Short mmCIF file of C-alpha atoms in Angstrom, two decimals:
data_model
loop_
_atom_site.label_atom_id
_atom_site.label_comp_id
_atom_site.label_asym_id
_atom_site.label_seq_id
_atom_site.Cartn_x
_atom_site.Cartn_y
_atom_site.Cartn_z
CA MET A 1343 -78.10 16.89 25.47
CA MET A 1344 -74.74 17.37 27.85
CA ASN A 1345 -75.16 13.95 29.22
CA ALA A 1346 -74.86 12.43 25.84
CA ARG A 1347 -71.64 12.70 25.49
CA PRO A 1348 -70.03 11.50 28.74
CA GLU A 1349 -72.42 8.34 28.44
CA ALA A 1350 -71.06 7.44 24.21
CA ARG A 1351 -67.65 7.49 25.41
CA ARG A 1352 -68.08 5.46 28.08
CA ARG A 1353 -69.55 2.80 25.82
CA GLY A 1354 -66.83 3.08 23.86
CA ARG A 1355 -63.23 1.39 23.70
CA PRO A 1356 -61.60 2.64 26.05
CA THR A 1357 -58.47 4.80 26.29
CA ALA A 1358 -54.77 3.72 26.37
CA ASP A 1359 -54.96 5.10 29.61
CA GLU A 1360 -57.96 4.18 31.11
CA SER A 1361 -57.15 0.34 30.54
CA GLN A 1362 -53.55 0.63 31.75
CA MET A 1363 -55.82 2.18 35.24
CA ARG A 1364 -58.78 -0.40 34.75
CA GLU A 1365 -55.94 -3.17 34.54
CA GLN A 1366 -53.55 -2.48 38.00
CA ALA A 1367 -57.07 -1.78 39.31
CA ILE A 1368 -58.10 -5.48 38.27
CA MET A 1369 -54.42 -6.71 39.86
CA GLU A 1370 -54.55 -5.40 43.25
CA ALA A 1371 -57.99 -6.60 43.70
CA ALA A 1372 -57.25 -9.35 42.75
CA ALA A 1373 -54.63 -9.93 45.31
CA ALA A 1374 -55.69 -8.33 47.94
CA LEU A 1375 -58.45 -10.42 48.10
CA PHE A 1376 -55.81 -13.94 47.38
CA GLU A 1377 -54.15 -12.34 49.85
CA GLN A 1378 -57.29 -12.05 52.26
CA GLN A 1379 -59.31 -15.40 51.55
CA GLY A 1380 -56.74 -17.68 49.72
CA PHE A 1381 -56.89 -18.58 46.13
CA ALA A 1382 -59.58 -21.37 46.29
CA GLY A 1383 -61.74 -18.67 48.76
CA VAL A 1384 -62.15 -16.14 46.22
CA THR A 1385 -64.12 -15.64 43.02
CA MET A 1386 -64.16 -14.34 39.70
CA ALA A 1387 -67.73 -12.06 41.01
CA GLU A 1388 -65.63 -10.54 44.10
CA VAL A 1389 -62.75 -9.67 41.80
CA ALA A 1390 -64.56 -7.70 39.37
CA ARG A 1391 -66.47 -6.36 41.91
CA ARG A 1392 -63.97 -5.08 44.63
CA ALA A 1393 -62.43 -4.00 41.18
CA ARG A 1394 -65.77 -1.97 39.78
CA ILE A 1395 -66.25 -3.70 36.10
CA SER A 1396 -68.16 -6.11 34.68
CA LYS A 1397 -67.76 -9.93 35.08
CA THR A 1398 -68.44 -9.87 31.64
CA THR A 1399 -65.47 -6.99 31.63
CA LEU A 1400 -62.88 -9.44 33.29
CA TYR A 1401 -63.65 -12.55 32.07
CA ALA A 1402 -62.70 -11.25 28.34
CA ARG A 1403 -58.89 -10.34 29.98
CA TYR A 1404 -58.56 -13.48 32.14
CA PRO A 1405 -60.94 -16.60 30.87
CA ASP A 1406 -61.11 -18.62 34.56
CA LYS A 1407 -58.83 -17.92 37.58
CA PRO A 1408 -55.56 -19.26 37.55
CA THR A 1409 -55.10 -17.46 34.27
CA LEU A 1410 -55.67 -14.87 36.23
CA PHE A 1411 -52.98 -15.65 38.90
CA ARG A 1412 -50.75 -15.82 37.44
CA ALA A 1413 -51.19 -12.92 35.31
CA ILE A 1414 -50.56 -10.87 38.94
CA CYS A 1415 -47.44 -12.56 39.96
CA SER A 1416 -46.09 -11.99 35.71
CA TYR A 1417 -47.10 -7.71 37.29
CA ALA A 1418 -45.50 -8.10 40.49
CA CYS A 1419 -41.76 -8.90 38.29
CA ARG A 1420 -43.06 -5.76 35.83
CA VAL A 1421 -43.68 -3.93 39.39
CA PRO A 1422 -39.54 -3.26 40.26
CA ALA A 1423 -38.21 -3.25 36.38
CA HIS A 1424 -37.40 0.99 36.33
CA ARG A 1425 -35.22 0.89 39.41
CA PHE A 1426 -33.24 -1.08 38.02
CA ALA A 1427 -33.23 0.78 34.98
CA GLU A 1428 -32.36 4.22 36.48
CA VAL A 1429 -29.54 3.07 37.95
CA ALA A 1430 -26.48 5.30 35.54
CA THR A 1431 -23.34 2.68 35.70
CA LYS A 1432 -21.22 4.59 33.02
CA GLY A 1433 -18.24 6.87 33.90
CA ARG A 1434 -17.98 5.30 37.74
CA GLU A 1435 -16.43 2.83 40.11
CA PRO A 1436 -17.76 -0.86 40.57
CA GLU A 1437 -18.47 -0.62 44.13
CA ASP A 1438 -20.63 2.79 44.38
CA VAL A 1439 -22.85 1.30 41.30
CA LEU A 1440 -23.03 -1.91 43.44
CA ALA A 1441 -24.47 -0.06 45.76
CA ASP A 1442 -26.91 1.61 44.15
CA PHE A 1443 -28.05 -1.78 42.54
CA ALA A 1444 -28.21 -3.55 45.74
CA VAL A 1445 -30.28 -0.59 46.63
CA ALA A 1446 -33.31 -1.10 44.21
CA ILE A 1447 -33.07 -4.72 44.88
CA VAL A 1448 -34.03 -3.53 48.48
CA GLU A 1449 -36.62 -1.25 47.48
CA ALA A 1450 -37.92 -3.37 44.44
CA THR A 1451 -38.50 -5.47 47.28
CA ALA A 1452 -40.14 -3.69 49.52
CA ASP A 1453 -42.87 -2.51 47.30
CA PRO A 1454 -45.75 -3.24 49.13
CA ALA A 1455 -47.33 -4.48 45.41
CA ALA A 1456 -44.72 -6.53 44.84
CA ASP A 1457 -44.03 -7.97 48.13
CA ARG A 1458 -47.25 -10.12 47.89
CA PHE A 1459 -47.41 -10.33 45.13
CA LEU A 1460 -44.39 -12.40 45.45
CA ARG A 1461 -45.82 -14.00 49.14
CA LEU A 1462 -48.46 -15.01 47.21
CA ALA A 1463 -46.61 -17.14 44.20
CA ILE A 1464 -44.77 -18.95 46.77
CA PHE A 1465 -47.40 -20.17 48.96
CA GLU A 1466 -49.17 -21.07 46.16
CA ALA A 1467 -46.31 -22.61 44.16
CA ARG A 1468 -47.52 -26.24 44.96
CA ARG A 1469 -50.85 -25.64 43.02
CA PHE A 1470 -48.69 -23.85 40.21
CA PRO A 1471 -44.92 -25.12 39.93
CA GLU A 1472 -44.59 -23.16 36.61
CA LEU A 1473 -45.07 -20.50 38.33
CA ALA A 1474 -41.48 -21.12 39.49
CA GLU A 1475 -40.18 -20.97 36.53
CA GLN A 1476 -42.28 -17.60 35.63
CA ILE A 1477 -41.39 -15.29 38.47
CA LEU A 1478 -37.35 -16.56 37.74
CA LEU A 1479 -37.34 -16.13 33.79
CA GLU A 1480 -39.55 -12.24 34.21
CA SER A 1481 -37.06 -11.34 37.66
CA ARG A 1482 -33.97 -11.89 35.23
CA ALA A 1483 -35.41 -10.23 32.76
CA VAL A 1484 -36.20 -7.21 35.09
CA ALA A 1485 -32.37 -7.72 36.41
CA ALA A 1486 -30.82 -7.65 33.18
CA PRO A 1487 -29.58 -4.38 33.68
CA LEU A 1488 -27.55 -5.79 36.54
CA ILE A 1489 -25.89 -8.11 34.38
CA VAL A 1490 -25.11 -5.98 31.09
CA TRP A 1491 -23.05 -4.06 33.35
CA LEU A 1492 -21.79 -6.97 34.74
CA GLU A 1493 -21.15 -8.15 31.51
CA GLY A 1494 -19.84 -4.77 30.47
CA LEU A 1495 -17.05 -4.73 33.21
CA ALA A 1496 -15.64 -9.07 32.00
CA ARG A 1497 -15.31 -8.13 28.92
CA ASP A 1498 -13.46 -5.27 29.68
CA GLY A 1499 -10.91 -6.87 32.17
CA ARG A 1500 -12.20 -5.21 35.64
CA LEU A 1501 -13.92 -8.70 36.63
CA SER A 1502 -13.01 -11.90 37.57
CA GLY A 1503 -13.99 -14.63 35.65
CA HIS A 1504 -17.21 -15.66 37.01
CA ASP A 1505 -20.92 -15.48 34.74
CA PRO A 1506 -22.32 -12.43 35.30
CA ALA A 1507 -25.60 -14.24 35.68
CA LEU A 1508 -25.23 -16.30 38.25
CA LEU A 1509 -23.00 -13.21 40.42
CA ALA A 1510 -26.31 -11.63 39.43
CA ARG A 1511 -28.51 -14.27 41.22
CA GLN A 1512 -25.80 -14.00 44.40
CA PHE A 1513 -25.81 -10.15 44.68
CA GLY A 1514 -29.54 -9.86 44.87
CA ALA A 1515 -29.36 -13.39 46.59
CA LEU A 1516 -27.50 -11.46 48.82
CA VAL A 1517 -28.95 -8.41 48.90
CA THR A 1518 -32.46 -9.84 50.52
CA GLY A 1519 -31.42 -12.58 52.92
CA GLY A 1520 -33.43 -15.06 50.83
CA HIS A 1521 -35.73 -16.29 53.63
CA ASP A 1522 -34.76 -14.42 56.98
CA GLY A 1523 -35.24 -10.76 54.22
CA LEU A 1524 -38.84 -12.34 54.32
CA LEU A 1525 -38.72 -12.10 58.24
CA GLN A 1526 -36.43 -9.68 58.73
CA CYS A 1527 -36.99 -6.63 56.88
CA SER A 1528 -35.77 -3.69 58.78
CA ALA A 1529 -34.38 -0.68 57.25
CA GLN A 1530 -31.39 -2.13 59.41
CA GLU A 1531 -30.89 -5.47 58.74
CA SER A 1532 -31.91 -4.42 54.60
CA GLY A 1533 -28.32 -1.77 55.78
CA LYS A 1534 -26.34 -4.33 56.57
CA ARG A 1535 -26.89 -7.17 54.48
CA ILE A 1536 -26.04 -4.59 51.29
CA ALA A 1537 -23.37 -3.65 53.18
CA ALA A 1538 -21.63 -7.20 53.47
CA ALA A 1539 -23.41 -8.26 49.91
CA THR A 1540 -20.61 -5.01 48.65
CA ALA A 1541 -17.56 -6.25 51.04
CA LEU A 1542 -18.17 -9.65 49.38
CA PHE A 1543 -17.89 -8.79 46.19
CA ARG A 1544 -15.72 -5.89 46.16
CA PRO A 1545 -12.35 -7.92 45.89
CA LEU A 1546 -14.17 -9.75 42.23
CA PHE A 1547 -13.38 -6.15 40.48
CA ARG A 1548 -9.79 -5.30 39.17
CA PRO A 1549 -8.67 -1.91 38.85
CA GLN A 1550 -8.62 0.30 35.54
#
């Protein structure tokens, strides 16, 4: 009788925590396989085995491999969201806030999961051209706190007349270093890029 209850729970509807853990297991298993074998070399059966779930469970969430791959890219964009949301902006000097956003950008791009998924998306961009637009939109949604803060400065007359959304993207590109950042991502180089990016943006801010 003692074994009957756990079995009954396993056959029932999973809890929210169990569902989240299962989803993360799928994402990590699929990403590792795609990285090792490429999109064409991975099967849904392999993903299910690596994630320790049944194929039925996997197909219930993702009906085919392209859908799973798109979900991985979406997951990668959401991974760093909390870092941007945690940056304090009220009552602080713009340069200090900008430096904290720069650190958040570096930490987000240094996240192993996010970095791995992003590289996968870039590698498979020809196969999934719509991913580029998806990643751009989701990346901008993640960076929304930076954009909102810049918009607030603009309304208060403390930011020179530029599009805040465009400035946020340009700042992110300066901090990450573009292709150079993908190839050379040491802490020393990241520190240099943060310093250079904040120095270039400093003249845009007006005194209160």
